[in-house]
PDB file of C-alpha atoms in Angstrom:
ATOM      1  CA  MET H   1      22.778  -7.717 -14.581  1.00  0.00           C
ATOM      2  CA  VAL H   2      21.436  -6.608 -17.949  1.00  0.00           C
ATOM      3  CA  VAL H   3      24.041  -9.285 -19.513  1.00  0.00           C
ATOM      4  CA  ILE H   4      23.287 -11.929 -16.928  1.00  0.00           C
ATOM      5  CA  GLY H   5      19.179 -11.251 -17.399  1.00  0.00           C
ATOM      6  CA  ILE H   6      19.562 -11.820 -20.951  1.00  0.00           C
ATOM      7  CA  VAL H   7      21.298 -14.852 -20.656  1.00  0.00           C
ATOM      8  CA  PHE H   8      19.027 -16.195 -17.738  1.00  0.00           C
ATOM      9  CA  VAL H   9      15.883 -15.638 -19.736  1.00  0.00           C
ATOM     10  CA  ILE H  10      17.264 -17.035 -23.058  1.00  0.00           C
ATOM     11  CA  THR H  11      18.754 -20.421 -20.906  1.00  0.00           C
ATOM     12  CA  GLN H  12      15.343 -20.564 -18.727  1.00  0.00           C
ATOM     13  CA  ILE H  13      13.120 -20.665 -22.109  1.00  0.00           C
ATOM     14  CA  LEU H  14      15.619 -23.326 -23.880  1.00  0.00           C
ATOM     15  CA  LEU H  15      15.576 -25.669 -20.656  1.00  0.00           C
ATOM     16  CA  PHE H  16      11.864 -25.588 -20.700  1.00  0.00           C
ATOM     17  CA  TYR H  17      11.324 -25.700 -24.608  1.00  0.00           C
ATOM     18  CA  TYR H  18      14.038 -28.805 -24.949  1.00  0.00           C
ATOM     19  CA  SER H  19      12.370 -30.595 -21.936  1.00  0.00           C
ATOM     20  CA  TYR H  20       9.080 -30.585 -23.502  1.00  0.00           C
ATOM     21  CA  ARG H  21      10.157 -30.881 -27.184  1.00  0.00           C
ATOM     22  CA  TYR H  22      12.217 -34.031 -26.481  1.00  0.00           C
ATOM     23  CA  GLN H  23      10.550 -35.580 -23.755  1.00  0.00           C
ATOM     24  CA  TYR H  24      10.621 -39.515 -23.808  1.00  0.00           C
ATOM     25  CA  LYS H  25       8.335 -41.250 -26.084  1.00  0.00           C
ATOM     26  CA  ASP H  26       8.172 -44.872 -27.163  1.00  0.00           C
ATOM     27  CA  ASP H  27       8.367 -44.343 -30.867  1.00  0.00           C
ATOM     28  CA  LYS H  28      11.612 -41.981 -30.679  1.00  0.00           C
ATOM     29  CA  ARG H  29      15.152 -42.674 -30.106  1.00  0.00           C
ATOM     30  CA  ALA H  30      17.708 -40.436 -29.177  1.00  0.00           C
ATOM     31  CA  TYR H  31      20.346 -39.053 -31.446  1.00  0.00           C
ATOM     32  CA  PHE H  32      23.856 -40.349 -30.878  1.00  0.00           C
ATOM     33  CA  PHE H  33      26.121 -36.991 -31.036  1.00  0.00           C
ATOM     34  CA  PRO H  34      29.170 -37.366 -29.123  1.00  0.00           C
ATOM     35  CA  HIS H  35      31.293 -34.186 -30.523  1.00  0.00           C
ATOM     36  CA  ASN H  36      31.452 -31.345 -32.674  1.00  0.00           C
ATOM     37  CA  ASN H  37      34.391 -29.033 -32.837  1.00  0.00           C
ATOM     38  CA  LYS H  38      32.283 -26.244 -34.435  1.00  0.00           C
ATOM     39  CA  LEU H  39      29.937 -26.149 -31.488  1.00  0.00           C
ATOM     40  CA  GLU H  40      32.464 -26.301 -28.788  1.00  0.00           C
ATOM     41  CA  ILE H  41      34.555 -23.286 -30.368  1.00  0.00           C
ATOM     42  CA  ILE H  42      31.126 -21.177 -30.570  1.00  0.00           C
ATOM     43  CA  TRP H  43      30.106 -21.910 -26.993  1.00  0.00           C
ATOM     44  CA  THR H  44      33.071 -21.267 -25.537  1.00  0.00           C
ATOM     45  CA  MET H  45      34.250 -17.972 -27.538  1.00  0.00           C
ATOM     46  CA  ILE H  46      30.911 -16.188 -26.887  1.00  0.00           C
ATOM     47  CA  PRO H  47      31.068 -16.291 -23.063  1.00  0.00           C
ATOM     48  CA  ALA H  48      34.939 -15.716 -23.161  1.00  0.00           C
ATOM     49  CA  VAL H  49      34.294 -12.555 -25.308  1.00  0.00           C
ATOM     50  CA  VAL H  50      31.665 -11.505 -23.046  1.00  0.00           C
ATOM     51  CA  MET H  51      33.584 -12.185 -19.667  1.00  0.00           C
ATOM     52  CA  ALA H  52      36.382 -10.293 -21.252  1.00  0.00           C
ATOM     53  CA  LEU H  53      34.490  -7.382 -22.371  1.00  0.00           C
ATOM     54  CA  LEU H  54      33.041  -6.914 -18.558  1.00  0.00           C
ATOM     55  CA  VAL H  55      36.362  -7.720 -17.132  1.00  0.00           C
ATOM     56  CA  PHE H  56      37.644  -4.715 -19.016  1.00  0.00           C
ATOM     57  CA  LYS H  57      35.003  -2.456 -17.997  1.00  0.00           C
ATOM     58  CA  GLY H  58      35.393  -3.503 -14.729  1.00  0.00           C
ATOM     59  CA  TRP H  59      38.857  -2.761 -14.776  1.00  0.00           C
ATOM     60  CA  LYS H  60      38.327   0.780 -16.112  1.00  0.00           C
ATOM     61  CA  THR H  61      35.826   1.527 -13.257  1.00  0.00           C
ATOM     62  CA  TRP H  62      38.587   0.052 -10.397  1.00  0.00           C
ATOM     63  CA  THR H  63      41.235   2.128 -11.836  1.00  0.00           C
ATOM     64  CA  LYS H  64      39.071   5.312 -11.746  1.00  0.00           C
ATOM     65  CA  ILE H  65      37.978   5.239  -8.129  1.00  0.00           C
ATOM     66  CA  THR H  66      41.378   4.161  -6.985  1.00  0.00           C
ATOM     67  CA  ASP H  67      43.539   6.464  -8.970  1.00  0.00           C
ATOM     68  CA  PRO H  68      44.994   9.664  -7.133  1.00  0.00           C
ATOM     69  CA  ALA H  69      41.533  11.724  -5.882  1.00  0.00           C
ATOM     70  CA  PRO H  70      41.118  15.309  -7.698  1.00  0.00           C
ATOM     71  CA  LYS H  71      42.985  17.659  -5.638  1.00  0.00           C
ATOM     72  CA  GLU H  72      39.856  19.603  -4.397  1.00  0.00           C
ATOM     73  CA  ALA H  73      38.959  16.274  -2.693  1.00  0.00           C
ATOM     74  CA  MET H  74      38.237  16.108   1.034  1.00  0.00           C
ATOM     75  CA  VAL H  75      39.594  13.454   3.066  1.00  0.00           C
ATOM     76  CA  VAL H  76      37.991  11.316   5.544  1.00  0.00           C
ATOM     77  CA  GLU H  77      39.694   8.150   7.380  1.00  0.00           C
ATOM     78  CA  VAL H  78      37.600   5.330   8.357  1.00  0.00           C
ATOM     79  CA  VAL H  79      38.860   2.538  10.817  1.00  0.00           C
ATOM     80  CA  GLY H  80      37.228  -0.745  11.184  1.00  0.00           C
ATOM     81  CA  LYS H  81      37.524  -2.452  14.549  1.00  0.00           C
ATOM     82  CA  GLN H  82      35.706  -5.165  16.291  1.00  0.00           C
ATOM     83  CA  PHE H  83      32.986  -3.915  16.600  1.00  0.00           C
ATOM     84  CA  ASN H  84      32.400  -0.399  15.357  1.00  0.00           C
ATOM     85  CA  TRP H  85      33.865   2.068  12.728  1.00  0.00           C
ATOM     86  CA  ILE H  86      36.075   5.315  13.904  1.00  0.00           C
ATOM     87  CA  VAL H  87      36.466   8.314  11.388  1.00  0.00           C
ATOM     88  CA  ARG H  88      38.800  11.436  11.437  1.00  0.00           C
ATOM     89  CA  TYR H  89      38.730  14.479   9.678  1.00  0.00           C
ATOM     90  CA  PRO H  90      41.480  16.898   8.916  1.00  0.00           C
ATOM     91  CA  GLY H  91      41.192  20.178  10.651  1.00  0.00           C
ATOM     92  CA  THR H  92      41.852  23.664   9.923  1.00  0.00           C
ATOM     93  CA  ASP H  93      45.140  22.548   7.987  1.00  0.00           C
ATOM     94  CA  ASN H  94      43.324  20.025   5.626  1.00  0.00           C
ATOM     95  CA  ALA H  95      45.860  17.152   6.448  1.00  0.00           C
ATOM     96  CA  LEU H  96      45.601  14.332   8.374  1.00  0.00           C
ATOM     97  CA  GLY H  97      48.419  13.875  11.005  1.00  0.00           C
ATOM     98  CA  ASN H  98      50.420  10.418  11.353  1.00  0.00           C
ATOM     99  CA  VAL H  99      49.445   7.387  13.398  1.00  0.00           C
ATOM    100  CA  ARG H 100      51.045   4.536  14.974  1.00  0.00           C
ATOM    101  CA  THR H 101      49.895   1.312  16.385  1.00  0.00           C
ATOM    102  CA  ASN H 102      51.776   1.538  19.627  1.00  0.00           C
ATOM    103  CA  LEU H 103      50.015   4.562  20.559  1.00  0.00           C
ATOM    104  CA  ILE H 104      46.719   2.909  20.430  1.00  0.00           C
ATOM    105  CA  ASP H 105      44.679   3.036  23.768  1.00  0.00           C
ATOM    106  CA  ALA H 106      41.565   3.306  25.223  1.00  0.00           C
ATOM    107  CA  THR H 107      41.305   7.113  24.800  1.00  0.00           C
ATOM    108  CA  ASN H 108      43.560   7.294  21.371  1.00  0.00           C
ATOM    109  CA  GLU H 109      41.896   4.421  19.847  1.00  0.00           C
ATOM    110  CA  LEU H 110      43.273   5.590  16.476  1.00  0.00           C
ATOM    111  CA  GLY H 111      46.947   5.814  17.655  1.00  0.00           C
ATOM    112  CA  ILE H 112      47.216   9.376  16.476  1.00  0.00           C
ATOM    113  CA  ASP H 113      50.684  10.574  16.966  1.00  0.00           C
ATOM    114  CA  PHE H 114      50.743  13.913  18.572  1.00  0.00           C
ATOM    115  CA  SER H 115      54.087  14.912  17.771  1.00  0.00           C
ATOM    116  CA  ASP H 116      53.059  15.267  14.445  1.00  0.00           C
ATOM    117  CA  GLN H 117      51.959  18.892  14.355  1.00  0.00           C
ATOM    118  CA  ARG H 118      49.295  17.955  11.661  1.00  0.00           C
ATOM    119  CA  SER H 119      47.371  15.729  14.247  1.00  0.00           C
ATOM    120  CA  VAL H 120      46.537  18.209  16.875  1.00  0.00           C
ATOM    121  CA  ASP H 121      43.474  19.888  14.998  1.00  0.00           C
ATOM    122  CA  ASP H 122      42.479  16.434  13.854  1.00  0.00           C
ATOM    123  CA  ILE H 123      38.737  15.875  14.325  1.00  0.00           C
ATOM    124  CA  VAL H 124      37.188  12.634  15.424  1.00  0.00           C
ATOM    125  CA  PRO H 125      33.282  13.129  15.035  1.00  0.00           C
ATOM    126  CA  SER H 126      30.334  10.614  16.361  1.00  0.00           C
ATOM    127  CA  GLU H 127      28.847  11.108  12.694  1.00  0.00           C
ATOM    128  CA  ILE H 128      29.829  10.706   9.101  1.00  0.00           C
ATOM    129  CA  HIS H 129      29.050  13.796   7.145  1.00  0.00           C
ATOM    130  CA  ILE H 130      30.076  14.407   3.505  1.00  0.00           C
ATOM    131  CA  PRO H 131      29.149  17.145   1.035  1.00  0.00           C
ATOM    132  CA  LYS H 132      27.148  17.077  -2.371  1.00  0.00           C
ATOM    133  CA  GLY H 133      28.853  17.656  -5.322  1.00  0.00           C
ATOM    134  CA  ARG H 134      32.296  17.328  -4.393  1.00  0.00           C
ATOM    135  CA  PRO H 135      35.173  14.550  -4.693  1.00  0.00           C
ATOM    136  CA  VAL H 136      35.531  12.736  -1.017  1.00  0.00           C
ATOM    137  CA  LEU H 137      38.346  10.320  -0.880  1.00  0.00           C
ATOM    138  CA  PHE H 138      38.102   7.547   1.959  1.00  0.00           C
ATOM    139  CA  LYS H 139      40.973   6.486   3.231  1.00  0.00           C
ATOM    140  CA  ILE H 140      40.285   3.031   4.815  1.00  0.00           C
ATOM    141  CA  ARG H 141      42.332   1.067   7.646  1.00  0.00           C
ATOM    142  CA  SER H 142      41.610  -1.817  10.138  1.00  0.00           C
ATOM    143  CA  ARG H 143      42.819  -2.333  13.319  1.00  0.00           C
ATOM    144  CA  ASP H 144      42.526  -6.226  13.815  1.00  0.00           C
ATOM    145  CA  VAL H 145      40.835  -8.363  11.160  1.00  0.00           C
ATOM    146  CA  ILE H 146      39.586  -7.673   7.621  1.00  0.00           C
ATOM    147  CA  HIS H 147      36.480  -5.778   7.413  1.00  0.00           C
ATOM    148  CA  SER H 148      34.631  -4.512   4.398  1.00  0.00           C
ATOM    149  CA  PHE H 149      33.764  -0.676   4.069  1.00  0.00           C
ATOM    150  CA  TYR H 150      30.498  -1.311   2.276  1.00  0.00           C
ATOM    151  CA  LEU H 151      28.021   1.503   1.224  1.00  0.00           C
ATOM    152  CA  PRO H 152      25.503  -0.055  -0.649  1.00  0.00           C
ATOM    153  CA  HIS H 153      23.464   2.909  -1.635  1.00  0.00           C
ATOM    154  CA  PHE H 154      26.580   3.856  -3.398  1.00  0.00           C
ATOM    155  CA  ARG H 155      27.434   0.574  -4.947  1.00  0.00           C
ATOM    156  CA  ALA H 156      30.840   0.893  -3.534  1.00  0.00           C
ATOM    157  CA  GLN H 157      33.076  -1.337  -1.608  1.00  0.00           C
ATOM    158  CA  MET H 158      36.420  -1.735  -0.487  1.00  0.00           C
ATOM    159  CA  HIS H 159      38.285  -4.135   1.977  1.00  0.00           C
ATOM    160  CA  ALA H 160      39.599  -2.670   5.365  1.00  0.00           C
ATOM    161  CA  VAL H 161      42.721  -4.875   5.811  1.00  0.00           C
ATOM    162  CA  PRO H 162      45.262  -4.983   8.855  1.00  0.00           C
ATOM    163  CA  GLY H 163      48.601  -3.357   7.921  1.00  0.00           C
ATOM    164  CA  MET H 164      47.775  -2.188   4.439  1.00  0.00           C
ATOM    165  CA  PRO H 165      45.735   0.993   4.013  1.00  0.00           C
ATOM    166  CA  THR H 166      43.192   1.020   1.131  1.00  0.00           C
ATOM    167  CA  LYS H 167      41.399   3.979  -0.452  1.00  0.00           C
ATOM    168  CA  PHE H 168      38.606   4.964  -2.940  1.00  0.00           C
ATOM    169  CA  TRP H 169      36.983   8.355  -3.798  1.00  0.00           C
ATOM    170  CA  PHE H 170      33.577   9.242  -5.231  1.00  0.00           C
ATOM    171  CA  VAL H 171      31.265  11.931  -5.619  1.00  0.00           C
ATOM    172  CA  PRO H 172      27.951  12.046  -3.951  1.00  0.00           C
ATOM    173  CA  THR H 173      25.175  13.388  -6.115  1.00  0.00           C
ATOM    174  CA  LYS H 174      22.086  13.211  -3.797  1.00  0.00           C
ATOM    175  CA  THR H 175      21.897  14.579  -0.057  1.00  0.00           C
ATOM    176  CA  THR H 176      20.263  12.376   2.576  1.00  0.00           C
ATOM    177  CA  ALA H 177      17.108  14.911   2.121  1.00  0.00           C
ATOM    178  CA  ASP H 178      17.078  14.343  -1.724  1.00  0.00           C
ATOM    179  CA  MET H 179      16.800  10.576  -1.288  1.00  0.00           C
ATOM    180  CA  ALA H 180      14.264  10.810   1.509  1.00  0.00           C
ATOM    181  CA  THR H 181      11.902  12.955  -0.937  1.00  0.00           C
ATOM    182  CA  GLU H 182      12.738  10.223  -3.979  1.00  0.00           C
ATOM    183  CA  THR H 183      12.203   7.393  -1.825  1.00  0.00           C
ATOM    184  CA  GLY H 184       9.077   8.649  -0.070  1.00  0.00           C
ATOM    185  CA  ASN H 185      10.757   7.686   3.421  1.00  0.00           C
ATOM    186  CA  PRO H 186      11.157  10.507   5.406  1.00  0.00           C
ATOM    187  CA  ASP H 187      13.271   8.351   7.554  1.00  0.00           C
ATOM    188  CA  PHE H 188      15.899   7.519   4.919  1.00  0.00           C
ATOM    189  CA  LYS H 189      19.439   7.089   5.794  1.00  0.00           C
ATOM    190  CA  TYR H 190      22.642   5.993   3.831  1.00  0.00           C
ATOM    191  CA  GLU H 191      24.099   3.137   5.503  1.00  0.00           C
ATOM    192  CA  LEU H 192      27.782   2.275   6.279  1.00  0.00           C
ATOM    193  CA  VAL H 193      28.003  -1.579   6.849  1.00  0.00           C
ATOM    194  CA  CYS H 194      30.720  -4.058   7.295  1.00  0.00           C
ATOM    195  CA  ASN H 195      30.458  -7.059   4.413  1.00  0.00           C
ATOM    196  CA  GLN H 196      32.674  -9.342   5.780  1.00  0.00           C
ATOM    197  CA  ILE H 197      31.974 -11.746   8.665  1.00  0.00           C
ATOM    198  CA  CYS H 198      34.636 -10.414  11.204  1.00  0.00           C
ATOM    199  CA  GLY H 199      33.443 -11.540  14.415  1.00  0.00           C
ATOM    200  CA  ALA H 200      30.355 -12.462  16.789  1.00  0.00           C
ATOM    201  CA  ASN H 201      29.214  -8.787  16.595  1.00  0.00           C
ATOM    202  CA  HIS H 202      29.670  -8.502  13.060  1.00  0.00           C
ATOM    203  CA  PHE H 203      26.257  -7.145  12.698  1.00  0.00           C
ATOM    204  CA  ALA H 204      26.956  -4.165  15.030  1.00  0.00           C
ATOM    205  CA  MET H 205      29.384  -2.629  12.390  1.00  0.00           C
ATOM    206  CA  ARG H 206      27.114  -0.122  10.853  1.00  0.00           C
ATOM    207  CA  ALA H 207      27.058   3.562  10.886  1.00  0.00           C
ATOM    208  CA  VAL H 208      24.987   6.291   9.152  1.00  0.00           C
ATOM    209  CA  VAL H 209      26.616   8.542   6.607  1.00  0.00           C
ATOM    210  CA  ILE H 210      24.974  11.978   6.037  1.00  0.00           C
ATOM    211  CA  VAL H 211      25.140  13.547   2.771  1.00  0.00           C
ATOM    212  CA  ASP H 212      24.777  17.501   3.193  1.00  0.00           C
ATOM    213  CA  GLU H 213      24.292  20.567   0.879  1.00  0.00           C
ATOM    214  CA  PRO H 214      27.915  21.983   0.747  1.00  0.00           C
ATOM    215  CA  GLU H 215      26.954  25.060   3.137  1.00  0.00           C
ATOM    216  CA  ASP H 216      25.371  22.597   5.403  1.00  0.00           C
ATOM    217  CA  TYR H 217      28.413  20.370   5.496  1.00  0.00           C
ATOM    218  CA  GLN H 218      30.649  23.350   6.037  1.00  0.00           C
ATOM    219  CA  LYS H 219      28.545  24.375   9.235  1.00  0.00           C
ATOM    220  CA  TRP H 220      28.770  21.019  10.711  1.00  0.00           C
ATOM    221  CA  LEU H 221      32.519  21.000  10.046  1.00  0.00           C
ATOM    222  CA  GLU H 222      33.172  24.258  11.737  1.00  0.00           C
ATOM    223  CA  SER H 223      31.070  23.071  14.822  1.00  0.00           C
ATOM    224  CA  GLN H 224      33.439  20.384  15.521  1.00  0.00           C
ATOM    225  CA  LYS H 225      36.253  20.282  17.979  1.00  0.00           C
ATOM    226  CA  ALA H 226      39.509  18.926  17.371  1.00  0.00           C
ATOM    227  CA  PHE H 227      40.020  15.561  19.060  1.00  0.00           C
ATOM    228  CA  VAL H 228      42.559  16.774  21.594  1.00  0.00           C
ATOM    229  CA  ALA H 229      40.327  19.555  22.781  1.00  0.00           C
ATOM    230  CA  ASP H 230      38.774  17.892  25.641  1.00  0.00           C
ATOM    231  CA  LYS H 231      41.686  15.600  26.190  1.00  0.00           C
ATOM    232  CA  PRO H 232      44.725  17.629  27.244  1.00  0.00           C
ATOM    233  CA  ASP H 233      46.413  15.052  28.983  1.00  0.00           C
ATOM    234  CA  LEU H 234      47.222  13.277  25.391  1.00  0.00           C
ATOM    235  CA  LEU H 235      49.603  16.455  24.816  1.00  0.00           C
ATOM    236  CA  LYS H 236      51.043  17.228  28.460  1.00  0.00           C
ATOM    237  CA  ASN H 237      54.989  17.625  28.201  1.00  0.00           C
ATOM    238  CA  LEU H 238      54.602  16.810  24.355  1.00  0.00           C
ATOM    239  CA  LYS H 239      57.009  18.785  22.260  1.00  0.00           C
ATOM    240  CA  THR H 240      57.878  19.189  18.646  1.00  0.00           C
ATOM    241  CA  PRO H 241      61.527  18.756  17.561  1.00  0.00           C
ATOM    242  CA  GLN H 242      61.500  22.545  17.407  1.00  0.00           C
ATOM    243  CA  GLY H 243      60.580  22.882  20.804  1.00  0.00           C
ATOM    244  CA  VAL H 244      57.239  24.220  20.358  1.00  0.00           C
ATOM    245  CA  VAL H 245      54.760  23.352  22.881  1.00  0.00           C
ATOM    246  CA  LEU H 246      51.309  21.647  20.731  1.00  0.00           C
ATOM    247  CA  GLU H 247      48.998  22.923  23.133  1.00  0.00           C
ATOM    248  CA  SER H 248      49.275  26.551  21.748  1.00  0.00           C
ATOM    249  CA  LYS H 249      48.315  25.298  18.503  1.00  0.00           C
ATOM    250  CA  VAL H 250      45.434  23.431  20.056  1.00  0.00           C
ATOM    251  CA  LYS H 251      44.305  26.602  21.308  1.00  0.00           C
ATOM    252  CA  ASN H 252      44.784  28.439  17.974  1.00  0.00           C
ATOM    253  CA  ALA H 253      42.665  26.057  16.221  1.00  0.00           C
ATOM    254  CA  GLU H 254      40.022  26.399  18.732  1.00  0.00           C
ATOM    255  CA  LYS H 255      39.742  29.849  18.213  1.00  0.00           C
ATOM    256  CA  ALA H 256      39.890  29.716  14.175  1.00  0.00           C
ATOM    257  CA  SER H 257      36.846  27.291  14.595  1.00  0.00           C
ATOM    258  CA  LEU H 258      34.997  29.525  16.803  1.00  0.00           C
TER     259      LEU H 258
END
């Protein structure tokens, strides 16, 4: 923005200056100036060098946010579909279970594979909470068309592409309450929106992201139930290859959260 702003001011000043300085007058004739190699090189090289520096800077930023997240990063999976966002958090094992598209139905919208033991304590909450001061890795998928996972307040955006999981990570530095105080808006909310025109109800793809203090985030996380806790039919007659009934793991996960 600084580079663009400087160029804008200079070019607008020159535009109006030359329009005034070289306006038509009966006693003046224009100078015929067909070509100048020196000028061509100058006004080609300057933008080329500036653009190369900007691209290099952008590339460094891109590689940083798409490189592997720090080991201590918390993981949140976000799935876009027409026309809403679905989020999933790992449970007490700190690992997200596998998903399979052929398992998607009206109840299991993410297609979570509950034959994977890591899945049975996964959480699918109605809100998106992340802690202040801790790296957060967003794993992004799409169920249907291209969506765009856009967090305008964080200046972060990544496409959600069918069949091609994407990701990025960052560290939130201000809680929602901090921003409410800073902006003077007691109703301030961080927003997640879709930045791709993904269909007739594209405007509805909005969600609120709540940034908590670490202790408040932990309390919220501990208050959440596993996705299958209220849907035992998803685990009916389902066993691991070792023959261990997964319902028992769900019960143990619920006890641990209590």
